[in-house]
């Protein structure tokens, strides 16, 4: 476990004969208050085992990006989001007519997943005004393995409602959203999607057409009639899943559960010539277009409203995380008291005037920090893991990287003295944050500020502690070897703790005939893990499961 190893490294550093006298002259004072500003703490104080600034920072830096939200599909944050007027959205449905409350996608490839069969229909809408949404991070549209914990806690007051139907989640979620003037709920699965509450509000239908698909004659028997195609302007009342009512879906699932799930026989549209491949897998590829920053650009998330279950004030979740690995963290472990506090914060944010916030671009700030250290940290780790054929040369290369990273923060006064190293560490840690107008922050912005502070403090602490050791470059070879080993462990721990989204990538890089994709843990994907891998652009699709869960 990360913090067990952290403790081992700390103990080793204390006992090591290579510990610098200069570093030891700076006092260490443990501080229990997780919200106390890092600028008031000793520069070489380590973040505690319960520190969650790295996790809040990850959430901020991962907003609306497929890769990090697929690697860690169990989301812990929600925020207000806006889709601007004039944005095209797409709705695929199994039947004719038009929806009232249903799902809608950003990319037509995603919508086409649900536009198959005899009556498959693809509709395109344009937003007639800015749409107001609530965004759930993680793979929140996946509806399995904890990915809907935050939704269930918010809508129903308890997690783990797997027996609930997705249509129940749509109806109850929209009931909750409408009280705050929200148009829908923004989630992510293969791609980003919206559970839209009222298609007659904020949307205008600009195109509807019967879809070209290789199952043009497929019309599963046993489904309750959906009725004739409805004339324009008269839409199916109530909530539907791509045109199917809850009763229709239950009947379809009953039919499927009584037989082996398989692909229907191909039947091409009248007049079609040549082959007609299934394009379902293109929904996965469309999702990869939003893999990295800036992610899904048709949505604008408001970080000043970001409410995180990684907030250190939610102590029940902090306690639960102590015995877990990162991919095991679940909102379902929240206590009743913390849940009530979290839901109250959400109600406050949703009812708040949208102009009540600072003008800080938090996503840009997170990006600047990742750009500053996103390449330097992996390179430092590379240098420290190289086989040491000549430790003096290796020390010189590492020392150079310490200098180039810290020199913007080095004053001329008191060079080599304890107060000089303290000034370097402090300048490094606060340069990007000290000037921010904290008096205008929302409660959520104070959490983001603390997270950014904590992340910068840890980065600058590790760099400066290594610089204390490396400043006097003339050392015996045996001591240099010990220092390199010590720094290697420290930088490894730092990168493991940060776990930035910019480091999620396919390695080696994918070729022109491939796309980099991170599975979300669906049962039909190979290996079932969340590690990035290259898939061919002509990939036909995954083998479907033999039955439904």
Coordinates of C-alpha atoms in Angstrom, one line a residue:
X1 CA 0.0 0.0 0.0
X2 CA 1.2 3.5 -0.9
X3 CA 1.3 5.0 2.6
X4 CA 2.9 1.9 4.1
X5 CA 5.8 2.4 1.7
X6 CA 5.7 6.1 2.4
X7 CA 6.3 5.4 6.1
X8 CA 9.2 3.0 5.3
X9 CA 10.9 5.7 3.1
X10 CA 10.4 8.3 5.8
X11 CA 11.9 6.0 8.5
X12 CA 14.8 5.2 6.1
X13 CA 15.4 8.9 5.6
X14 CA 15.5 9.6 9.3
X15 CA 18.0 6.8 10.0
X16 CA 20.1 7.3 6.9
X17 CA 23.6 8.7 7.5
X18 CA 23.2 10.6 4.3
X19 CA 20.5 12.9 5.8
X20 CA 21.7 16.4 5.4
X21 CA 22.5 18.5 8.5
X22 CA 21.1 21.5 6.8
X23 CA 17.7 19.8 6.3
X24 CA 17.6 18.7 9.9
X25 CA 18.0 22.2 11.1
X26 CA 14.5 23.1 9.9
X27 CA 12.0 22.0 12.6
X28 CA 9.1 19.6 11.8
X29 CA 5.8 20.3 13.5
X30 CA 3.0 17.9 12.8
X31 CA -0.3 19.7 12.1
X32 CA -3.6 17.8 12.4
X33 CA -5.9 20.4 10.8
X34 CA -6.2 19.3 7.2
X35 CA -7.5 22.7 6.1
X36 CA -4.7 24.8 7.6
X37 CA -2.9 26.6 4.8
X38 CA 0.3 24.9 3.7
X39 CA 2.0 28.3 3.6
X40 CA 1.9 28.4 7.4
X41 CA 3.5 25.0 7.8
X42 CA 7.2 23.9 7.8
X43 CA 8.4 23.6 4.3
X44 CA 9.5 20.0 4.8
X45 CA 6.4 18.7 6.4
X46 CA 5.0 15.7 4.6
X47 CA 1.3 15.4 3.7
X48 CA -0.4 13.0 6.0
X49 CA -1.7 9.6 5.0
X50 CA -5.3 11.0 4.9
X51 CA -4.3 13.9 2.7
X52 CA -6.7 14.2 -0.3
X53 CA -5.5 17.3 -2.0
X54 CA -4.0 15.0 -4.7
X55 CA -7.4 13.4 -5.3
X56 CA -9.3 16.7 -5.5
X57 CA -6.6 17.9 -7.9
X58 CA -7.0 14.8 -10.0
X59 CA -10.7 15.4 -10.2
X60 CA -10.2 19.0 -11.3
X61 CA -7.6 18.1 -13.8
X62 CA -9.7 15.3 -15.3
X63 CA -13.0 17.1 -15.9
X64 CA -14.7 15.9 -19.1
X65 CA -11.8 13.7 -20.2
X66 CA -12.4 10.1 -21.2
X67 CA -9.1 8.6 -20.2
X68 CA -8.8 9.5 -16.5
X69 CA -12.5 9.0 -15.9
X70 CA -12.3 5.6 -17.4
X71 CA -9.2 4.6 -15.4
X72 CA -11.0 5.6 -12.2
X73 CA -14.6 5.0 -13.2
X74 CA -16.1 5.5 -9.7
X75 CA -16.7 9.2 -9.6
X76 CA -16.5 11.3 -6.5
X77 CA -17.4 14.8 -7.7
X78 CA -20.3 16.7 -9.2
X79 CA -20.5 20.2 -10.6
X80 CA -22.7 22.5 -12.5
X81 CA -22.2 22.5 -16.3
X82 CA -23.5 24.5 -19.3
X83 CA -24.0 23.6 -22.9
X84 CA -24.0 26.8 -25.1
X85 CA -26.8 27.7 -27.5
X86 CA -26.3 26.4 -31.0
X87 CA -24.8 23.1 -30.0
X88 CA -25.9 20.0 -32.0
X89 CA -27.0 16.9 -30.0
X90 CA -28.1 13.5 -31.2
X91 CA -30.8 11.0 -30.1
X92 CA -31.0 7.4 -31.3
X93 CA -34.1 5.4 -30.8
X94 CA -35.5 2.0 -31.6
X95 CA -38.8 3.3 -32.7
X96 CA -40.3 6.2 -34.5
X97 CA -41.8 9.3 -32.9
X98 CA -40.0 11.7 -30.6
X99 CA -39.0 11.7 -26.9
X100 CA -40.2 13.7 -23.9
X101 CA -37.7 12.5 -21.3
X102 CA -34.8 10.3 -22.6
X103 CA -31.1 10.1 -23.3
X104 CA -29.3 12.3 -25.8
X105 CA -25.6 12.1 -27.0
X106 CA -23.0 14.5 -28.2
X107 CA -21.7 12.4 -31.1
X108 CA -24.0 10.7 -33.7
X109 CA -21.8 7.5 -33.4
X110 CA -22.9 7.2 -29.8
X111 CA -26.6 7.8 -30.7
X112 CA -26.4 5.2 -33.6
X113 CA -25.9 2.5 -31.0
X114 CA -29.6 2.8 -30.2
X115 CA -30.9 3.5 -33.8
X116 CA -31.0 0.0 -35.1
X117 CA -33.7 -2.3 -36.4
X118 CA -36.8 -1.8 -38.6
X119 CA -37.7 1.4 -36.9
X120 CA -34.3 2.7 -36.0
X121 CA -34.3 6.5 -36.0
X122 CA -31.5 9.1 -35.7
X123 CA -32.6 12.6 -34.6
X124 CA -30.5 15.7 -34.4
X125 CA -31.4 18.6 -32.1
X126 CA -29.9 22.1 -31.7
X127 CA -29.9 23.9 -28.4
X128 CA -32.0 27.0 -28.5
X129 CA -30.5 28.5 -25.3
X130 CA -27.8 27.6 -22.8
X131 CA -28.6 24.3 -21.2
X132 CA -28.1 23.9 -17.4
X133 CA -26.8 20.5 -16.3
X134 CA -25.4 18.7 -13.3
X135 CA -22.2 16.8 -14.1
X136 CA -21.2 13.5 -12.4
X137 CA -17.6 12.6 -13.0
X138 CA -16.1 9.1 -13.4
X139 CA -17.8 6.6 -15.8
X140 CA -21.2 7.7 -14.3
X141 CA -23.2 6.4 -17.2
X142 CA -21.8 2.9 -16.8
X143 CA -24.3 1.9 -14.1
X144 CA -22.1 -0.8 -12.6
X145 CA -19.6 -1.4 -9.8
X146 CA -20.1 1.8 -7.8
X147 CA -20.1 4.2 -10.8
X148 CA -23.6 5.4 -9.8
X149 CA -22.9 5.8 -6.1
X150 CA -23.0 9.6 -6.2
X151 CA -26.2 9.6 -8.2
X152 CA -27.9 7.2 -5.8
X153 CA -26.8 9.1 -2.7
X154 CA -28.0 12.4 -4.2
X155 CA -31.3 11.2 -5.7
X156 CA -32.3 8.5 -3.2
X157 CA -30.3 9.2 -0.1
X158 CA -28.5 5.9 -0.1
X159 CA -26.0 4.2 -2.4
X160 CA -26.0 0.7 -3.9
X161 CA -29.5 0.9 -5.5
X162 CA -28.6 -1.6 -8.2
X163 CA -32.0 -3.1 -8.2
X164 CA -33.3 0.3 -9.5
X165 CA -33.9 0.6 -13.2
X166 CA -32.0 3.3 -15.2
X167 CA -35.4 4.8 -16.1
X168 CA -36.0 5.2 -12.4
X169 CA -32.7 7.0 -12.1
X170 CA -33.8 9.2 -15.0
X171 CA -37.2 10.1 -13.6
X172 CA -36.0 10.7 -10.0
X173 CA -32.9 12.4 -11.2
X174 CA -34.9 14.8 -13.3
X175 CA -37.4 15.4 -10.4
X176 CA -34.4 16.5 -8.3
X177 CA -32.8 18.5 -11.1
X178 CA -35.9 20.4 -12.1
X179 CA -36.3 22.0 -8.6
X180 CA -33.1 23.9 -9.4
X181 CA -34.0 24.7 -13.0
X182 CA -31.6 22.1 -14.4
X183 CA -32.3 20.6 -17.9
X184 CA -30.6 17.3 -17.3
X185 CA -27.8 15.1 -16.0
X186 CA -24.5 14.9 -17.7
X187 CA -22.7 11.5 -17.5
X188 CA -20.0 9.5 -19.3
X189 CA -20.0 5.9 -20.6
X190 CA -18.5 5.0 -24.0
X191 CA -18.8 8.7 -24.7
X192 CA -20.6 11.6 -22.9
X193 CA -24.3 11.5 -22.7
X194 CA -27.2 13.6 -21.1
X195 CA -30.2 12.3 -19.3
X196 CA -32.5 15.0 -20.7
X197 CA -35.6 16.0 -18.7
X198 CA -37.8 17.7 -21.2
X199 CA -37.1 17.6 -24.9
X200 CA -39.7 20.4 -25.5
X201 CA -37.5 22.8 -23.5
X202 CA -34.2 24.2 -24.8
X203 CA -34.0 21.9 -27.9
X204 CA -35.2 22.2 -31.5
X205 CA -35.5 19.1 -33.8
X206 CA -33.5 19.9 -36.9
X207 CA -33.3 16.4 -38.5
X208 CA -34.9 13.0 -38.2
X209 CA -34.2 10.0 -40.4
X210 CA -34.5 6.3 -40.5
X211 CA -31.1 4.9 -39.9
X212 CA -29.0 2.8 -42.2
X213 CA -28.2 -0.3 -40.2
X214 CA -27.4 -4.0 -40.9
X215 CA -30.6 -5.2 -39.0
X216 CA -33.1 -3.3 -41.1
X217 CA -35.7 -6.1 -40.7
X218 CA -35.2 -6.8 -37.0
X219 CA -38.2 -6.2 -34.9
X220 CA -37.9 -8.3 -31.7
X221 CA -41.1 -10.2 -31.1
X222 CA -42.8 -10.1 -27.7
X223 CA -42.4 -6.3 -27.1
X224 CA -45.5 -4.3 -26.3
X225 CA -46.6 -2.1 -29.2
X226 CA -45.0 1.3 -29.3
X227 CA -47.9 2.6 -31.4
X228 CA -47.5 4.3 -34.8
X229 CA -45.0 6.9 -35.7
X230 CA -46.2 10.1 -33.9
X231 CA -46.7 13.2 -36.0
X232 CA -44.3 16.1 -35.5
X233 CA -44.7 17.9 -32.2
X234 CA -46.5 15.1 -30.5
X235 CA -44.0 13.0 -28.5
X236 CA -44.1 9.9 -26.4
X237 CA -45.2 11.0 -23.0
X238 CA -43.2 10.0 -19.9
X239 CA -39.6 8.6 -19.6
X240 CA -38.2 6.3 -22.2
X241 CA -34.9 4.6 -22.9
X242 CA -34.2 5.5 -26.5
X243 CA -37.9 5.3 -27.3
X244 CA -38.7 2.2 -25.2
X245 CA -40.8 2.4 -22.1
X246 CA -39.9 0.6 -18.9
X247 CA -42.5 -2.1 -19.7
X248 CA -40.9 -2.6 -23.2
X249 CA -37.4 -2.9 -21.7
X250 CA -38.6 -5.4 -19.1
X251 CA -40.2 -7.5 -21.8
X252 CA -37.1 -7.4 -23.9
X253 CA -34.8 -8.4 -21.0
X254 CA -37.2 -11.2 -20.2
X255 CA -37.0 -12.4 -23.8
X256 CA -33.2 -12.1 -23.8
X257 CA -32.7 -13.9 -20.5
X258 CA -34.5 -16.9 -21.9
X259 CA -32.1 -17.4 -24.7
X260 CA -28.4 -16.9 -25.5
X261 CA -27.7 -13.3 -26.3
X262 CA -26.5 -13.0 -29.8
X263 CA -26.4 -10.6 -32.8
X264 CA -29.6 -10.7 -34.9
X265 CA -29.2 -11.9 -38.5
X266 CA -28.1 -9.3 -40.9
X267 CA -30.8 -7.8 -43.0
X268 CA -29.9 -4.8 -45.2
X269 CA -32.1 -1.9 -46.2
X270 CA -33.9 -2.2 -49.5
X271 CA -31.7 -1.1 -52.4
X272 CA -28.4 -1.5 -50.4
X273 CA -25.5 -3.1 -52.4
X274 CA -22.4 -4.6 -51.0
X275 CA -21.5 -5.3 -47.4
X276 CA -22.8 -3.2 -44.5
X277 CA -20.7 -3.6 -41.4
X278 CA -21.9 -2.8 -37.9
X279 CA -20.6 0.6 -36.8
X280 CA -21.4 0.1 -33.1
X281 CA -17.8 0.1 -32.1
X282 CA -17.5 3.6 -33.5
X283 CA -19.1 4.8 -30.3
X284 CA -16.0 3.8 -28.5
X285 CA -13.8 5.6 -31.0
X286 CA -15.9 8.7 -30.8
X287 CA -15.3 8.7 -27.0
X288 CA -11.5 8.6 -27.6
X289 CA -11.8 12.0 -29.4
X290 CA -12.3 13.4 -25.9
X291 CA -9.5 11.4 -24.2
X292 CA -7.3 14.2 -23.0
X293 CA -7.5 17.8 -22.0
X294 CA -9.6 19.8 -22.9
X295 CA -11.9 16.8 -23.2
X296 CA -15.5 17.4 -24.3
X297 CA -15.4 21.0 -25.3
X298 CA -19.1 21.3 -26.0
X299 CA -19.6 21.4 -22.3
X300 CA -18.4 24.1 -19.9
X301 CA -18.0 22.9 -16.3
X302 CA -18.0 25.4 -13.5
X303 CA -15.2 24.4 -11.1
X304 CA -16.3 26.9 -8.6
X305 CA -19.3 24.6 -8.0
X306 CA -17.3 21.4 -7.9
X307 CA -18.4 19.4 -4.8
X308 CA -16.0 16.6 -4.0
X309 CA -16.4 13.5 -1.9
X310 CA -12.6 13.7 -1.4
X311 CA -13.2 16.8 0.8
X312 CA -11.2 16.1 4.0
X313 CA -14.2 17.3 6.1
X314 CA -15.9 14.0 5.1
X315 CA -14.0 12.0 7.6
X316 CA -16.0 8.7 7.2
X317 CA -14.7 8.4 3.6
X318 CA -11.1 9.4 4.7
X319 CA -11.2 6.6 7.3
X320 CA -12.5 4.1 4.7
X321 CA -9.8 5.0 2.2
X322 CA -7.0 4.0 4.6
X323 CA -7.5 0.3 4.0
X324 CA -8.1 0.6 0.2
X325 CA -6.2 1.0 -3.0
X326 CA -7.1 3.9 -5.2
X327 CA -9.4 2.0 -7.5
X328 CA -11.4 0.7 -4.5
X329 CA -12.5 4.1 -3.2
X330 CA -16.3 4.3 -3.2
X331 CA -18.8 7.0 -2.2
X332 CA -20.9 4.2 -0.8
X333 CA -18.7 4.2 2.3
X334 CA -20.0 7.5 3.5
X335 CA -21.7 7.9 6.8
X336 CA -25.2 9.2 7.3
X337 CA -23.9 12.4 8.9
X338 CA -21.4 13.1 6.1
X339 CA -24.0 12.3 3.5
X340 CA -26.4 14.8 5.0
X341 CA -23.6 17.4 5.0
X342 CA -22.7 16.6 1.4
X343 CA -26.2 16.8 0.1
X344 CA -26.8 20.1 1.9
X345 CA -23.7 21.6 0.2
X346 CA -25.1 20.4 -3.2
X347 CA -28.5 22.0 -2.5
X348 CA -26.7 25.3 -1.6
X349 CA -24.6 25.2 -4.8
X350 CA -27.5 24.4 -7.1
X351 CA -29.6 27.2 -5.6
X352 CA -26.8 29.7 -5.6
X353 CA -26.5 32.6 -8.1
X354 CA -24.2 31.5 -10.8
X355 CA -22.3 34.8 -10.6
X356 CA -21.3 34.2 -7.0
X357 CA -17.7 33.0 -7.5
X358 CA -14.2 34.3 -8.2
X359 CA -12.9 34.8 -11.7
X360 CA -10.1 32.2 -11.3
X361 CA -9.8 29.7 -14.2
X362 CA -9.2 26.6 -12.0
X363 CA -8.8 24.2 -14.9
X364 CA -6.1 26.4 -16.5
X365 CA -4.3 26.6 -13.2
X366 CA -4.3 22.8 -12.9
X367 CA -3.1 22.6 -16.4
X368 CA -0.2 25.0 -15.8
X369 CA 1.0 23.0 -12.9
X370 CA 0.9 19.8 -14.9
X371 CA 2.7 21.4 -17.8
X372 CA 5.4 22.7 -15.5
X373 CA 6.1 19.3 -13.9
X374 CA 4.4 16.8 -16.2
X375 CA 7.5 16.1 -18.2
X376 CA 10.1 17.0 -15.6
X377 CA 9.0 14.5 -13.0
X378 CA 9.0 11.4 -15.4
X379 CA 12.4 12.5 -16.7
X380 CA 13.7 12.8 -13.2
X381 CA 12.4 9.3 -12.4
X382 CA 14.0 8.0 -15.6
X383 CA 17.4 9.4 -14.5
X384 CA 17.1 8.0 -11.0
X385 CA 16.2 4.5 -12.4
X386 CA 19.0 4.4 -14.9
X387 CA 21.7 1.8 -14.1
X388 CA 24.5 3.6 -12.3
X389 CA 27.7 3.0 -14.4
X390 CA 29.2 6.3 -13.1
X391 CA 27.4 7.7 -10.0
X392 CA 29.3 11.0 -10.3
X393 CA 27.9 11.6 -13.8
X394 CA 24.5 10.4 -12.8
X395 CA 24.5 12.8 -9.8
X396 CA 25.5 15.7 -12.1
X397 CA 22.5 15.0 -14.4
X398 CA 20.1 14.8 -11.5
X399 CA 21.5 17.9 -9.9
X400 CA 21.0 19.8 -13.2
X401 CA 17.3 18.8 -13.3
X402 CA 16.9 20.0 -9.7
X403 CA 18.5 23.3 -10.6
X404 CA 16.4 23.9 -13.7
X405 CA 13.2 23.1 -11.8
X406 CA 14.0 25.3 -8.8
X407 CA 16.1 28.2 -10.1
X408 CA 13.0 30.5 -10.7
X409 CA 12.5 30.3 -7.0
X410 CA 16.1 30.7 -5.8
X411 CA 17.0 34.1 -4.1
X412 CA 20.6 35.4 -4.0
X413 CA 20.5 36.1 -0.3
X414 CA 21.8 33.5 2.2
X415 CA 22.9 31.0 -0.4
X416 CA 23.6 27.6 1.2
X417 CA 22.0 28.4 4.5
X418 CA 18.9 26.7 6.0
X419 CA 16.8 29.8 5.4
X420 CA 17.8 29.8 1.7
X421 CA 16.4 26.3 1.2
X422 CA 13.3 27.2 3.1
X423 CA 12.8 30.3 0.9
X424 CA 13.3 28.1 -2.2
X425 CA 10.7 25.6 -1.1
X426 CA 8.2 28.3 -0.1
X427 CA 8.6 30.3 -3.3
X428 CA 8.1 27.2 -5.4
X429 CA 5.0 26.2 -3.5
X430 CA 3.2 29.5 -3.4
X431 CA 4.3 31.4 -6.5
X432 CA 1.1 30.3 -8.4
X433 CA -1.4 30.7 -5.6
X434 CA -0.2 33.4 -3.2
X435 CA -1.8 36.3 -5.1
X436 CA -5.2 34.7 -5.6
X437 CA -8.2 36.7 -4.2
X438 CA -9.3 34.2 -1.6
X439 CA -11.9 36.5 -0.1
X440 CA -14.1 36.0 -3.2
X441 CA -13.9 32.2 -3.2
X442 CA -16.9 30.0 -2.9
X443 CA -16.7 27.1 -0.4
X444 CA -15.8 24.8 -3.2
X445 CA -13.1 27.1 -4.5
X446 CA -11.5 27.1 -1.0
X447 CA -11.3 23.3 -1.4
X448 CA -9.7 23.6 -4.8
X449 CA -7.2 26.2 -3.4
X450 CA -6.2 23.8 -0.6
X451 CA -5.8 21.0 -3.1
X452 CA -3.6 23.0 -5.3
X453 CA -1.6 24.2 -2.3
X454 CA -1.1 20.7 -1.1
X455 CA 0.0 19.4 -4.5
X456 CA 2.5 22.2 -5.0
X457 CA 3.8 21.8 -1.4
X458 CA 4.6 18.1 -1.9
X459 CA 6.2 18.7 -5.3
X460 CA 8.4 21.5 -4.0
X461 CA 9.2 19.7 -0.7
X462 CA 10.6 16.6 -2.6
X463 CA 12.6 18.8 -5.0
X464 CA 14.0 21.0 -2.3
X465 CA 14.9 18.1 0.0
X466 CA 16.8 16.6 -2.8
X467 CA 18.5 19.9 -3.5
X468 CA 19.6 20.2 0.1
X469 CA 21.5 17.0 -0.4
X470 CA 22.7 17.8 -3.9
X471 CA 23.8 21.4 -3.3
X472 CA 27.3 20.3 -2.2
X473 CA 28.1 18.1 -5.1
X474 CA 31.5 16.9 -3.9
X475 CA 30.6 13.7 -2.0
X476 CA 32.1 10.2 -1.7
X477 CA 30.8 7.7 -4.3
X478 CA 29.3 5.5 -1.6
X479 CA 27.3 8.4 -0.2
X480 CA 26.2 9.5 -3.7
X481 CA 24.9 6.0 -4.3
X482 CA 22.8 6.2 -1.1
X483 CA 21.5 9.7 -2.1
X484 CA 20.4 8.5 -5.5
X485 CA 18.5 5.6 -4.0
X486 CA 16.9 7.9 -1.5
X487 CA 15.8 10.4 -4.2
X488 CA 14.5 7.5 -6.4
X489 CA 12.2 6.4 -3.7
X490 CA 11.0 9.9 -2.9
X491 CA 10.3 10.8 -6.6
X492 CA 8.6 7.4 -7.1
X493 CA 6.3 8.1 -4.2
X494 CA 5.6 11.6 -5.4
X495 CA 4.5 10.5 -8.8
X496 CA 2.4 7.7 -7.4
X497 CA 0.7 10.1 -5.1
X498 CA 0.1 12.7 -7.8
X499 CA -1.1 10.2 -10.4
X500 CA -1.8 12.9 -12.9
X501 CA -4.1 12.4 -16.0
X502 CA -1.4 13.7 -18.3
X503 CA 0.5 10.5 -17.5
X504 CA -2.2 8.2 -18.7
X505 CA -1.2 7.1 -22.2
X506 CA -0.6 4.1 -24.4
X507 CA 3.1 3.1 -24.1
X508 CA 4.4 2.5 -26.7
X509 CA 2.3 5.1 -28.6
X510 CA -0.4 3.8 -31.0
X511 CA 0.3 3.7 -34.7
X512 CA -1.7 5.5 -37.3
X513 CA -4.0 2.5 -37.7
X514 CA -4.8 2.4 -34.0
X515 CA -6.5 4.5 -31.3
X516 CA -5.6 4.6 -27.6
X517 CA -8.5 3.5 -25.4
X518 CA -9.0 3.0 -21.6
X519 CA -11.6 0.3 -20.8
X520 CA -14.1 1.1 -18.1
X521 CA -14.3 -2.4 -16.8
X522 CA -17.3 -3.6 -18.8
X523 CA -17.7 -7.4 -18.7
X524 CA -17.4 -7.8 -22.4
X525 CA -14.0 -6.1 -22.7
X526 CA -10.8 -8.1 -22.7
X527 CA -8.9 -8.3 -19.3
X528 CA -11.5 -6.2 -17.6
X529 CA -8.9 -3.7 -16.3
X530 CA -8.5 0.1 -16.7
X531 CA -5.1 0.2 -18.4
X532 CA -4.8 2.1 -21.7
X533 CA -4.3 -0.1 -24.8
X534 CA -4.2 0.4 -28.5
X535 CA -7.1 -0.9 -30.6
X536 CA -7.1 -1.1 -34.3
X537 CA -9.2 1.4 -36.2
X538 CA -10.8 -1.4 -38.2
X539 CA -11.7 -3.3 -35.0
X540 CA -15.1 -5.0 -35.4
X541 CA -16.2 -5.0 -31.8
X542 CA -16.1 -7.0 -28.6
X543 CA -17.6 -10.5 -28.2
X544 CA -20.9 -9.9 -26.5
X545 CA -21.7 -11.5 -23.1
X546 CA -23.7 -14.8 -23.0
X547 CA -26.4 -13.2 -20.9
X548 CA -27.4 -10.1 -19.1
X549 CA -26.5 -9.4 -15.5

